[in-house]
Amino acid sequence: MFGDLSQKLSKVFSSFAGAKRVTDESLSEAVREIRLALLEADVGYSSVKNLIATIRARVSGGELVKSGDPGAVFLSHVREEVVSLLSSSDQELFLTGKPGVILLCGLQGVGKTTTAAKLALFLSKKKLKKVFLVPCDLKRPAAVEQLKILGSQAGVNVFDPEGDSSPLSVVEKSMEEAKREGYDIVILDAAGRQSIDDELMGELELLHKKVPQGERLFVMNPAMGQDAVKVAKAFDDKIGITGIILSMTDGNAKGGSVLSIKEFLGKAIKFEGCGERIQDLREFDAESMADRIVGIGDMRGFMKEMRELVSEEEDQEFEKKLVKATFTYEDYYKQMKVFRRMGPLRKIVKMFSGFGGNPKEKELEASEKEFTKTEAMILSMTPEERKELVALDMRRMKRIALGAGVTLGDVNQFRKKMAQSKKFFKGMTKEKIEQMKKKMSGGNKWR
């Protein structure tokens, strides 16, 4: 998401790099380019107008010249305004009573049922809550079965409607069971439609009246464009939306409607679906999304996921090996396994600004191929070779190449890269490594 927009904005910021003279004309041209890029990315006209006016009021040509790095200053101002636009003070879930209730609504095909299961997993694992999934879509073929399968993957229980054809009856019975079994949270997966209709809205309104307290979250696929704003407004008018969940943000949608819907509705974006896996849901981070929009990657998101997958003890142990340049092929493989657990390599690659947030398919395929090749070479080594207790002579490298299905040159090149990495880190102090981590995590603490 935001691929084209981030590339265009990056181009605007780069045009100021090294500039010795920034005129009002050149600044106006840059602002015009940003305005066009936002409009082409599906940001609503009103949102673009307000954002551009704020940016123009904050930035002056004189300030850019004095900074010594006008491109960075300009980018910083734009980023801050995007962060401000996306941020909310009420981003946390607000649930009262036991069980607390979350009603998910949205059109058919936006990933609502999958999001329900992702949210259930997130709340059960990250917030240590006992969650109950309730299927309220009793008309769509296999909708109930789909939620049961996803609930099983998430490790949470799903209410069985047992042939009940009334969503209101299902809610009533599921709430009774939830109270009886001591569930903390009930997630209601309401029915969706291909478009807004009176039947859908009437059903939603009745569900809302049945459980008036709790969260009413609108699930939005950014690929809907500006139609998402109109649809969300219709849902808000009927049941009073309390927040938004973005689904499928790992896709290639323009994404501009995300900026529009936040400003137009004034509702907090609470969660973001960031991949196809059941665990690919995270709390919305305005700074992380702003970084993606302005084209500087998503290192905040990357570091957050790394912190969840790598314990503090493991991190400190690896840091000691970096400082002493004693890390081995075994350590390298451990880091690769962490990357694998984060999801497809294409997801990780998109987090880095070097690809402009929108790497080409050939680049992704090449990266995945190289990653798999390296993995195969390490797995073809003996335990002693991985721990570097023995040197990789010609005989050993030939055996590794044969076992991994690569050439002798591939193995030799990998060996040289490891040597170069050790040379780079040798003599590097702990303080320098901490500075690297701080820079990568956007100035936040690694732990």
Short mmCIF file of N, CA and C in Angstrom, two decimals, residues 87-250:
data_model
loop_
_atom_site.label_atom_id
_atom_site.label_comp_id
_atom_site.label_asym_id
_atom_site.label_seq_id
_atom_site.Cartn_x
_atom_site.Cartn_y
_atom_site.Cartn_z
N SER A 87 -3.28 10.39 13.93
CA SER A 87 -3.25 10.08 15.37
C SER A 87 -4.60 10.30 16.03
N SER A 88 -4.82 9.54 17.11
CA SER A 88 -6.05 9.67 17.91
C SER A 88 -5.73 9.43 19.37
N SER A 89 -6.45 10.12 20.23
CA SER A 89 -6.24 9.96 21.67
C SER A 89 -7.05 8.78 22.22
N ASP A 90 -8.05 8.31 21.46
CA ASP A 90 -8.92 7.23 21.91
C ASP A 90 -8.70 5.95 21.12
N GLN A 91 -7.44 5.62 20.91
CA GLN A 91 -7.11 4.46 20.08
C GLN A 91 -7.30 3.13 20.82
N GLU A 92 -7.21 3.15 22.15
CA GLU A 92 -7.38 1.93 22.93
C GLU A 92 -8.82 1.44 22.85
N LEU A 93 -8.99 0.13 22.92
CA LEU A 93 -10.33 -0.44 22.97
C LEU A 93 -11.01 -0.04 24.27
N PHE A 94 -12.27 0.35 24.20
CA PHE A 94 -13.03 0.74 25.38
C PHE A 94 -14.14 -0.28 25.59
N LEU A 95 -13.94 -1.17 26.55
CA LEU A 95 -14.90 -2.24 26.79
C LEU A 95 -15.34 -2.23 28.26
N THR A 96 -16.65 -2.19 28.47
CA THR A 96 -17.18 -2.19 29.83
C THR A 96 -17.96 -3.48 30.05
N GLY A 97 -18.02 -3.88 31.31
CA GLY A 97 -18.76 -5.09 31.65
C GLY A 97 -17.99 -6.35 31.30
N LYS A 98 -18.53 -7.47 31.75
CA LYS A 98 -17.95 -8.76 31.41
C LYS A 98 -19.07 -9.69 30.97
N PRO A 99 -19.08 -10.09 29.70
CA PRO A 99 -18.02 -9.79 28.71
C PRO A 99 -18.19 -8.43 28.05
N GLY A 100 -17.05 -7.85 27.61
CA GLY A 100 -17.09 -6.68 26.76
C GLY A 100 -17.44 -7.14 25.36
N VAL A 101 -18.09 -6.27 24.60
CA VAL A 101 -18.56 -6.68 23.27
C VAL A 101 -17.94 -5.82 22.17
N ILE A 102 -17.48 -6.50 21.12
CA ILE A 102 -16.97 -5.82 19.93
C ILE A 102 -17.82 -6.26 18.74
N LEU A 103 -18.50 -5.32 18.11
CA LEU A 103 -19.30 -5.60 16.93
C LEU A 103 -18.54 -5.16 15.69
N LEU A 104 -18.22 -6.11 14.80
CA LEU A 104 -17.51 -5.79 13.57
C LEU A 104 -18.52 -5.63 12.43
N CYS A 105 -18.39 -4.54 11.70
CA CYS A 105 -19.30 -4.30 10.58
C CYS A 105 -18.50 -3.89 9.34
N GLY A 106 -19.14 -3.97 8.19
CA GLY A 106 -18.48 -3.60 6.95
C GLY A 106 -19.10 -4.34 5.78
N LEU A 107 -18.68 -4.01 4.59
CA LEU A 107 -19.22 -4.66 3.41
C LEU A 107 -18.61 -6.05 3.22
N GLN A 108 -19.26 -6.84 2.40
CA GLN A 108 -18.77 -8.18 2.09
C GLN A 108 -17.50 -8.07 1.25
N GLY A 109 -16.53 -8.94 1.57
CA GLY A 109 -15.30 -8.98 0.77
C GLY A 109 -14.17 -8.11 1.30
N VAL A 110 -14.38 -7.42 2.41
CA VAL A 110 -13.32 -6.55 2.94
C VAL A 110 -12.41 -7.30 3.93
N GLY A 111 -12.71 -8.58 4.18
CA GLY A 111 -11.90 -9.35 5.11
C GLY A 111 -12.40 -9.28 6.54
N LYS A 112 -13.69 -9.06 6.71
CA LYS A 112 -14.26 -8.86 8.04
C LYS A 112 -14.17 -10.12 8.91
N THR A 113 -14.55 -11.27 8.35
CA THR A 113 -14.52 -12.51 9.12
C THR A 113 -13.09 -12.90 9.49
N THR A 114 -12.18 -12.75 8.55
CA THR A 114 -10.77 -13.02 8.84
C THR A 114 -10.26 -12.06 9.90
N THR A 115 -10.66 -10.81 9.82
CA THR A 115 -10.25 -9.81 10.81
C THR A 115 -10.79 -10.16 12.19
N ALA A 116 -12.01 -10.71 12.25
CA ALA A 116 -12.59 -11.11 13.53
C ALA A 116 -11.69 -12.15 14.21
N ALA A 117 -11.22 -13.14 13.43
CA ALA A 117 -10.35 -14.18 13.99
C ALA A 117 -8.99 -13.61 14.37
N LYS A 118 -8.46 -12.71 13.54
CA LYS A 118 -7.18 -12.08 13.85
C LYS A 118 -7.26 -11.28 15.14
N LEU A 119 -8.36 -10.55 15.29
CA LEU A 119 -8.54 -9.74 16.50
C LEU A 119 -8.68 -10.64 17.73
N ALA A 120 -9.38 -11.75 17.57
CA ALA A 120 -9.54 -12.70 18.68
C ALA A 120 -8.19 -13.23 19.12
N LEU A 121 -7.33 -13.59 18.15
CA LEU A 121 -6.00 -14.09 18.47
C LEU A 121 -5.17 -13.00 19.16
N PHE A 122 -5.24 -11.80 18.63
CA PHE A 122 -4.48 -10.68 19.20
C PHE A 122 -4.87 -10.45 20.66
N LEU A 123 -6.17 -10.40 20.92
CA LEU A 123 -6.64 -10.11 22.28
C LEU A 123 -6.34 -11.25 23.25
N SER A 124 -6.39 -12.48 22.74
CA SER A 124 -6.13 -13.63 23.61
C SER A 124 -4.64 -13.77 23.92
N LYS A 125 -3.78 -13.47 22.94
CA LYS A 125 -2.33 -13.63 23.13
C LYS A 125 -1.67 -12.38 23.72
N LYS A 126 -2.00 -11.21 23.17
CA LYS A 126 -1.32 -9.99 23.60
C LYS A 126 -1.94 -9.38 24.86
N LYS A 127 -3.24 -9.52 25.00
CA LYS A 127 -3.93 -8.92 26.15
C LYS A 127 -4.38 -9.96 27.18
N LEU A 128 -4.10 -11.25 26.87
CA LEU A 128 -4.41 -12.35 27.78
C LEU A 128 -5.89 -12.38 28.16
N LYS A 129 -6.75 -12.22 27.17
CA LYS A 129 -8.19 -12.23 27.39
C LYS A 129 -8.80 -13.53 26.86
N LYS A 130 -9.87 -13.95 27.51
CA LYS A 130 -10.62 -15.12 27.05
C LYS A 130 -11.68 -14.62 26.07
N VAL A 131 -11.53 -14.98 24.80
CA VAL A 131 -12.34 -14.40 23.73
C VAL A 131 -13.29 -15.43 23.13
N PHE A 132 -14.49 -14.96 22.81
CA PHE A 132 -15.53 -15.79 22.22
C PHE A 132 -15.95 -15.18 20.88
N LEU A 133 -15.83 -15.97 19.80
CA LEU A 133 -16.23 -15.50 18.47
C LEU A 133 -17.67 -15.93 18.18
N VAL A 134 -18.44 -14.98 17.66
CA VAL A 134 -19.85 -15.27 17.39
C VAL A 134 -20.20 -14.93 15.95
N PRO A 135 -20.60 -15.93 15.14
CA PRO A 135 -20.98 -15.68 13.74
C PRO A 135 -22.42 -15.16 13.66
N CYS A 136 -22.57 -13.96 13.15
CA CYS A 136 -23.91 -13.37 13.00
C CYS A 136 -24.34 -13.30 11.54
N ASP A 137 -23.46 -13.75 10.64
CA ASP A 137 -23.80 -13.79 9.22
C ASP A 137 -24.37 -15.18 8.92
N LEU A 138 -25.69 -15.27 8.94
CA LEU A 138 -26.34 -16.57 8.80
C LEU A 138 -26.88 -16.81 7.40
N LYS A 139 -26.62 -15.87 6.49
CA LYS A 139 -27.14 -15.99 5.12
C LYS A 139 -26.05 -16.33 4.10
N ARG A 140 -24.86 -15.82 4.31
CA ARG A 140 -23.77 -16.10 3.36
C ARG A 140 -23.37 -17.56 3.48
N PRO A 141 -23.34 -18.28 2.37
CA PRO A 141 -22.97 -19.71 2.40
C PRO A 141 -21.60 -19.92 3.03
N ALA A 142 -21.55 -20.86 3.96
CA ALA A 142 -20.30 -21.28 4.61
C ALA A 142 -19.68 -20.20 5.50
N ALA A 143 -20.39 -19.10 5.79
CA ALA A 143 -19.84 -18.04 6.63
C ALA A 143 -19.54 -18.55 8.04
N VAL A 144 -20.48 -19.33 8.59
CA VAL A 144 -20.30 -19.87 9.94
C VAL A 144 -19.13 -20.84 9.97
N GLU A 145 -19.06 -21.70 8.94
CA GLU A 145 -17.98 -22.68 8.88
C GLU A 145 -16.63 -21.99 8.72
N GLN A 146 -16.60 -20.91 7.95
CA GLN A 146 -15.36 -20.16 7.77
C GLN A 146 -14.86 -19.63 9.10
N LEU A 147 -15.76 -19.07 9.91
CA LEU A 147 -15.35 -18.52 11.20
C LEU A 147 -14.90 -19.62 12.15
N LYS A 148 -15.53 -20.79 12.05
CA LYS A 148 -15.11 -21.91 12.90
C LYS A 148 -13.69 -22.35 12.57
N ILE A 149 -13.39 -22.41 11.27
CA ILE A 149 -12.04 -22.81 10.84
C ILE A 149 -11.01 -21.78 11.30
N LEU A 150 -11.32 -20.51 11.09
CA LEU A 150 -10.40 -19.44 11.50
C LEU A 150 -10.25 -19.38 13.02
N GLY A 151 -11.36 -19.62 13.72
CA GLY A 151 -11.31 -19.63 15.18
C GLY A 151 -10.42 -20.75 15.69
N SER A 152 -10.48 -21.89 15.01
CA SER A 152 -9.62 -23.02 15.38
C SER A 152 -8.15 -22.65 15.18
N GLN A 153 -7.85 -21.97 14.08
CA GLN A 153 -6.48 -21.53 13.82
C GLN A 153 -6.00 -20.54 14.88
N ALA A 154 -6.93 -19.69 15.35
CA ALA A 154 -6.58 -18.68 16.36
C ALA A 154 -6.56 -19.27 17.77
N GLY A 155 -7.11 -20.47 17.92
CA GLY A 155 -7.13 -21.10 19.23
C GLY A 155 -8.19 -20.53 20.15
N VAL A 156 -9.29 -20.00 19.58
CA VAL A 156 -10.38 -19.45 20.39
C VAL A 156 -11.68 -20.16 20.04
N ASN A 157 -12.60 -20.17 20.98
CA ASN A 157 -13.87 -20.85 20.78
C ASN A 157 -14.82 -20.02 19.93
N VAL A 158 -15.66 -20.72 19.15
CA VAL A 158 -16.65 -20.09 18.27
C VAL A 158 -18.03 -20.61 18.65
N PHE A 159 -18.96 -19.71 18.81
CA PHE A 159 -20.33 -20.09 19.15
C PHE A 159 -20.96 -20.83 17.97
N ASP A 160 -21.70 -21.90 18.27
CA ASP A 160 -22.37 -22.69 17.23
C ASP A 160 -23.85 -22.30 17.18
N PRO A 161 -24.29 -21.68 16.06
CA PRO A 161 -25.68 -21.25 15.95
C PRO A 161 -26.68 -22.41 15.91
N GLU A 162 -26.20 -23.62 15.59
CA GLU A 162 -27.04 -24.82 15.55
C GLU A 162 -28.30 -24.62 14.70
N GLY A 163 -28.11 -24.09 13.51
CA GLY A 163 -29.22 -23.93 12.59
C GLY A 163 -30.11 -22.74 12.86
N ASP A 164 -29.78 -21.94 13.83
CA ASP A 164 -30.57 -20.74 14.14
C ASP A 164 -30.50 -19.77 12.97
N SER A 165 -31.61 -19.21 12.56
CA SER A 165 -31.65 -18.30 11.41
C SER A 165 -31.77 -16.84 11.81
N SER A 166 -31.83 -16.58 13.10
CA SER A 166 -31.99 -15.20 13.58
C SER A 166 -30.72 -14.69 14.24
N PRO A 167 -30.08 -13.67 13.68
CA PRO A 167 -28.88 -13.09 14.29
C PRO A 167 -29.14 -12.61 15.71
N LEU A 168 -30.33 -12.07 15.96
CA LEU A 168 -30.66 -11.58 17.31
C LEU A 168 -30.69 -12.73 18.31
N SER A 169 -31.26 -13.85 17.89
CA SER A 169 -31.30 -15.03 18.75
C SER A 169 -29.90 -15.54 19.03
N VAL A 170 -29.06 -15.55 17.99
CA VAL A 170 -27.66 -15.99 18.14
C VAL A 170 -26.93 -15.12 19.15
N VAL A 171 -27.11 -13.81 19.04
CA VAL A 171 -26.45 -12.88 19.97
C VAL A 171 -26.92 -13.13 21.40
N GLU A 172 -28.22 -13.28 21.56
CA GLU A 172 -28.78 -13.49 22.90
C GLU A 172 -28.23 -14.77 23.53
N LYS A 173 -28.24 -15.87 22.77
CA LYS A 173 -27.76 -17.15 23.29
C LYS A 173 -26.25 -17.13 23.55
N SER A 174 -25.51 -16.49 22.64
CA SER A 174 -24.04 -16.45 22.79
C SER A 174 -23.64 -15.60 23.99
N MET A 175 -24.38 -14.53 24.26
CA MET A 175 -24.07 -13.69 25.41
C MET A 175 -24.34 -14.44 26.72
N GLU A 176 -25.39 -15.23 26.72
CA GLU A 176 -25.69 -16.05 27.90
C GLU A 176 -24.57 -17.05 28.16
N GLU A 177 -24.13 -17.70 27.07
CA GLU A 177 -23.04 -18.68 27.20
C GLU A 177 -21.74 -18.00 27.62
N ALA A 178 -21.48 -16.81 27.06
CA ALA A 178 -20.25 -16.08 27.39
C ALA A 178 -20.21 -15.71 28.87
N LYS A 179 -21.33 -15.30 29.42
CA LYS A 179 -21.40 -14.96 30.84
C LYS A 179 -21.24 -16.21 31.70
N ARG A 180 -21.87 -17.28 31.25
CA ARG A 180 -21.82 -18.53 32.00
C ARG A 180 -20.40 -19.11 32.03
N GLU A 181 -19.68 -18.99 30.91
CA GLU A 181 -18.34 -19.58 30.79
C GLU A 181 -17.21 -18.61 31.17
N GLY A 182 -17.56 -17.40 31.54
CA GLY A 182 -16.54 -16.45 32.02
C GLY A 182 -15.66 -15.85 30.94
N TYR A 183 -16.22 -15.61 29.76
CA TYR A 183 -15.44 -14.96 28.69
C TYR A 183 -15.26 -13.48 29.00
N ASP A 184 -14.10 -12.96 28.63
CA ASP A 184 -13.81 -11.53 28.85
C ASP A 184 -14.37 -10.66 27.73
N ILE A 185 -14.28 -11.20 26.49
CA ILE A 185 -14.67 -10.42 25.31
C ILE A 185 -15.46 -11.29 24.34
N VAL A 186 -16.50 -10.72 23.79
CA VAL A 186 -17.27 -11.37 22.72
C VAL A 186 -17.11 -10.54 21.45
N ILE A 187 -16.74 -11.20 20.37
CA ILE A 187 -16.60 -10.52 19.07
C ILE A 187 -17.73 -10.99 18.17
N LEU A 188 -18.59 -10.05 17.77
CA LEU A 188 -19.71 -10.37 16.90
C LEU A 188 -19.33 -10.07 15.45
N ASP A 189 -19.34 -11.11 14.62
CA ASP A 189 -19.03 -10.95 13.20
C ASP A 189 -20.34 -10.74 12.45
N ALA A 190 -20.72 -9.48 12.25
CA ALA A 190 -22.00 -9.16 11.62
C ALA A 190 -21.97 -9.47 10.13
N ALA A 191 -23.15 -9.61 9.56
CA ALA A 191 -23.27 -9.92 8.13
C ALA A 191 -22.83 -8.73 7.28
N GLY A 192 -22.25 -9.03 6.13
CA GLY A 192 -21.87 -7.99 5.18
C GLY A 192 -22.71 -8.13 3.91
N ARG A 193 -22.63 -7.15 3.06
CA ARG A 193 -23.34 -7.19 1.78
C ARG A 193 -22.42 -6.63 0.70
N GLN A 194 -22.79 -6.85 -0.54
CA GLN A 194 -22.03 -6.29 -1.64
C GLN A 194 -22.16 -4.76 -1.66
N SER A 195 -23.26 -4.24 -1.13
CA SER A 195 -23.47 -2.80 -1.06
C SER A 195 -24.42 -2.51 0.09
N ILE A 196 -24.53 -1.23 0.43
CA ILE A 196 -25.43 -0.82 1.50
C ILE A 196 -26.89 -1.11 1.11
N ASP A 197 -27.65 -1.74 2.00
CA ASP A 197 -29.08 -1.91 1.75
C ASP A 197 -29.84 -1.81 3.07
N ASP A 198 -31.14 -1.61 2.98
CA ASP A 198 -31.97 -1.39 4.17
C ASP A 198 -31.98 -2.61 5.08
N GLU A 199 -31.95 -3.81 4.47
CA GLU A 199 -31.98 -5.03 5.28
C GLU A 199 -30.73 -5.14 6.15
N LEU A 200 -29.57 -4.88 5.53
CA LEU A 200 -28.31 -4.94 6.26
C LEU A 200 -28.30 -3.95 7.41
N MET A 201 -28.68 -2.71 7.12
CA MET A 201 -28.65 -1.67 8.14
C MET A 201 -29.66 -1.93 9.25
N GLY A 202 -30.83 -2.45 8.85
CA GLY A 202 -31.84 -2.76 9.85
C GLY A 202 -31.37 -3.85 10.80
N GLU A 203 -30.71 -4.87 10.24
CA GLU A 203 -30.19 -5.97 11.04
C GLU A 203 -29.10 -5.47 11.99
N LEU A 204 -28.22 -4.63 11.47
CA LEU A 204 -27.15 -4.08 12.30
C LEU A 204 -27.70 -3.23 13.45
N GLU A 205 -28.71 -2.45 13.14
CA GLU A 205 -29.29 -1.59 14.16
C GLU A 205 -29.91 -2.42 15.28
N LEU A 206 -30.54 -3.52 14.93
CA LEU A 206 -31.13 -4.40 15.94
C LEU A 206 -30.05 -5.05 16.80
N LEU A 207 -28.94 -5.48 16.16
CA LEU A 207 -27.83 -6.06 16.90
C LEU A 207 -27.24 -5.04 17.87
N HIS A 208 -27.11 -3.83 17.38
CA HIS A 208 -26.56 -2.76 18.21
C HIS A 208 -27.45 -2.48 19.43
N LYS A 209 -28.76 -2.48 19.23
CA LYS A 209 -29.68 -2.24 20.34
C LYS A 209 -29.65 -3.39 21.35
N LYS A 210 -29.33 -4.59 20.84
CA LYS A 210 -29.25 -5.75 21.72
C LYS A 210 -28.05 -5.64 22.66
N VAL A 211 -26.95 -5.12 22.14
CA VAL A 211 -25.74 -4.92 22.94
C VAL A 211 -25.25 -3.48 22.72
N PRO A 212 -25.91 -2.50 23.33
CA PRO A 212 -25.62 -1.09 23.05
C PRO A 212 -24.25 -0.62 23.50
N GLN A 213 -23.68 -1.28 24.51
CA GLN A 213 -22.37 -0.86 25.00
C GLN A 213 -21.26 -1.68 24.33
N GLY A 214 -20.12 -1.06 24.19
CA GLY A 214 -19.00 -1.76 23.59
C GLY A 214 -18.50 -1.07 22.34
N GLU A 215 -17.59 -1.72 21.65
CA GLU A 215 -16.99 -1.16 20.45
C GLU A 215 -17.78 -1.59 19.20
N ARG A 216 -17.90 -0.65 18.26
CA ARG A 216 -18.51 -0.94 16.97
C ARG A 216 -17.50 -0.52 15.91
N LEU A 217 -16.74 -1.50 15.45
CA LEU A 217 -15.60 -1.23 14.59
C LEU A 217 -15.91 -1.50 13.12
N PHE A 218 -15.62 -0.53 12.30
CA PHE A 218 -15.83 -0.63 10.85
C PHE A 218 -14.57 -1.20 10.21
N VAL A 219 -14.72 -2.33 9.52
CA VAL A 219 -13.58 -2.96 8.84
C VAL A 219 -13.51 -2.41 7.42
N MET A 220 -12.38 -1.85 7.10
CA MET A 220 -12.22 -1.15 5.82
C MET A 220 -11.03 -1.69 5.03
N ASN A 221 -11.28 -2.04 3.80
CA ASN A 221 -10.21 -2.40 2.88
C ASN A 221 -9.81 -1.14 2.12
N PRO A 222 -8.56 -0.65 2.24
CA PRO A 222 -8.15 0.58 1.56
C PRO A 222 -8.38 0.56 0.05
N ALA A 223 -8.49 -0.64 -0.53
CA ALA A 223 -8.72 -0.74 -1.97
C ALA A 223 -10.10 -0.21 -2.37
N MET A 224 -10.98 0.02 -1.38
CA MET A 224 -12.30 0.55 -1.67
C MET A 224 -12.25 2.00 -2.14
N GLY A 225 -11.12 2.67 -1.89
CA GLY A 225 -10.98 4.06 -2.31
C GLY A 225 -11.94 4.97 -1.55
N GLN A 226 -12.38 6.05 -2.22
CA GLN A 226 -13.25 7.01 -1.57
C GLN A 226 -14.64 6.46 -1.25
N ASP A 227 -15.00 5.33 -1.87
CA ASP A 227 -16.28 4.69 -1.54
C ASP A 227 -16.29 4.28 -0.07
N ALA A 228 -15.12 3.97 0.47
CA ALA A 228 -15.03 3.56 1.87
C ALA A 228 -15.53 4.65 2.80
N VAL A 229 -15.26 5.90 2.45
CA VAL A 229 -15.69 7.03 3.27
C VAL A 229 -17.21 7.11 3.29
N LYS A 230 -17.84 6.95 2.13
CA LYS A 230 -19.30 7.02 2.04
C LYS A 230 -19.95 5.87 2.80
N VAL A 231 -19.37 4.67 2.64
CA VAL A 231 -19.92 3.49 3.31
C VAL A 231 -19.79 3.63 4.82
N ALA A 232 -18.62 4.07 5.27
CA ALA A 232 -18.38 4.24 6.71
C ALA A 232 -19.35 5.26 7.30
N LYS A 233 -19.63 6.31 6.55
CA LYS A 233 -20.56 7.34 7.02
C LYS A 233 -21.96 6.76 7.19
N ALA A 234 -22.36 5.88 6.28
CA ALA A 234 -23.68 5.24 6.37
C ALA A 234 -23.77 4.36 7.62
N PHE A 235 -22.71 3.59 7.89
CA PHE A 235 -22.68 2.76 9.08
C PHE A 235 -22.66 3.62 10.35
N ASP A 236 -21.90 4.70 10.31
CA ASP A 236 -21.79 5.59 11.47
C ASP A 236 -23.14 6.22 11.80
N ASP A 237 -23.86 6.64 10.78
CA ASP A 237 -25.18 7.26 10.99
C ASP A 237 -26.16 6.28 11.63
N LYS A 238 -26.00 5.01 11.32
CA LYS A 238 -26.97 4.01 11.80
C LYS A 238 -26.63 3.47 13.19
N ILE A 239 -25.35 3.15 13.44
CA ILE A 239 -25.02 2.50 14.73
C ILE A 239 -23.95 3.25 15.52
N GLY A 240 -23.37 4.30 14.94
CA GLY A 240 -22.35 5.05 15.67
C GLY A 240 -21.04 4.30 15.78
N ILE A 241 -20.26 4.31 14.72
CA ILE A 241 -18.96 3.63 14.70
C ILE A 241 -18.04 4.22 15.78
N THR A 242 -17.34 3.36 16.49
CA THR A 242 -16.41 3.84 17.52
C THR A 242 -14.95 3.76 17.07
N GLY A 243 -14.71 3.10 15.95
CA GLY A 243 -13.33 2.99 15.48
C GLY A 243 -13.25 2.25 14.16
N ILE A 244 -12.04 2.18 13.63
CA ILE A 244 -11.80 1.58 12.31
C ILE A 244 -10.70 0.53 12.39
N ILE A 245 -10.88 -0.55 11.65
CA ILE A 245 -9.81 -1.53 11.46
C ILE A 245 -9.48 -1.57 9.98
N LEU A 246 -8.22 -1.36 9.64
CA LEU A 246 -7.78 -1.44 8.26
C LEU A 246 -7.41 -2.89 7.94
N SER A 247 -7.97 -3.41 6.87
CA SER A 247 -7.61 -4.78 6.46
C SER A 247 -6.76 -4.72 5.19
N MET A 248 -5.98 -5.77 4.99
CA MET A 248 -5.22 -5.95 3.74
C MET A 248 -4.31 -4.77 3.40
N THR A 249 -3.64 -4.20 4.38
CA THR A 249 -2.74 -3.08 4.10
C THR A 249 -1.44 -3.55 3.45
N ASP A 250 -1.26 -4.86 3.33
CA ASP A 250 -0.08 -5.39 2.66
C ASP A 250 -0.28 -5.47 1.15
#
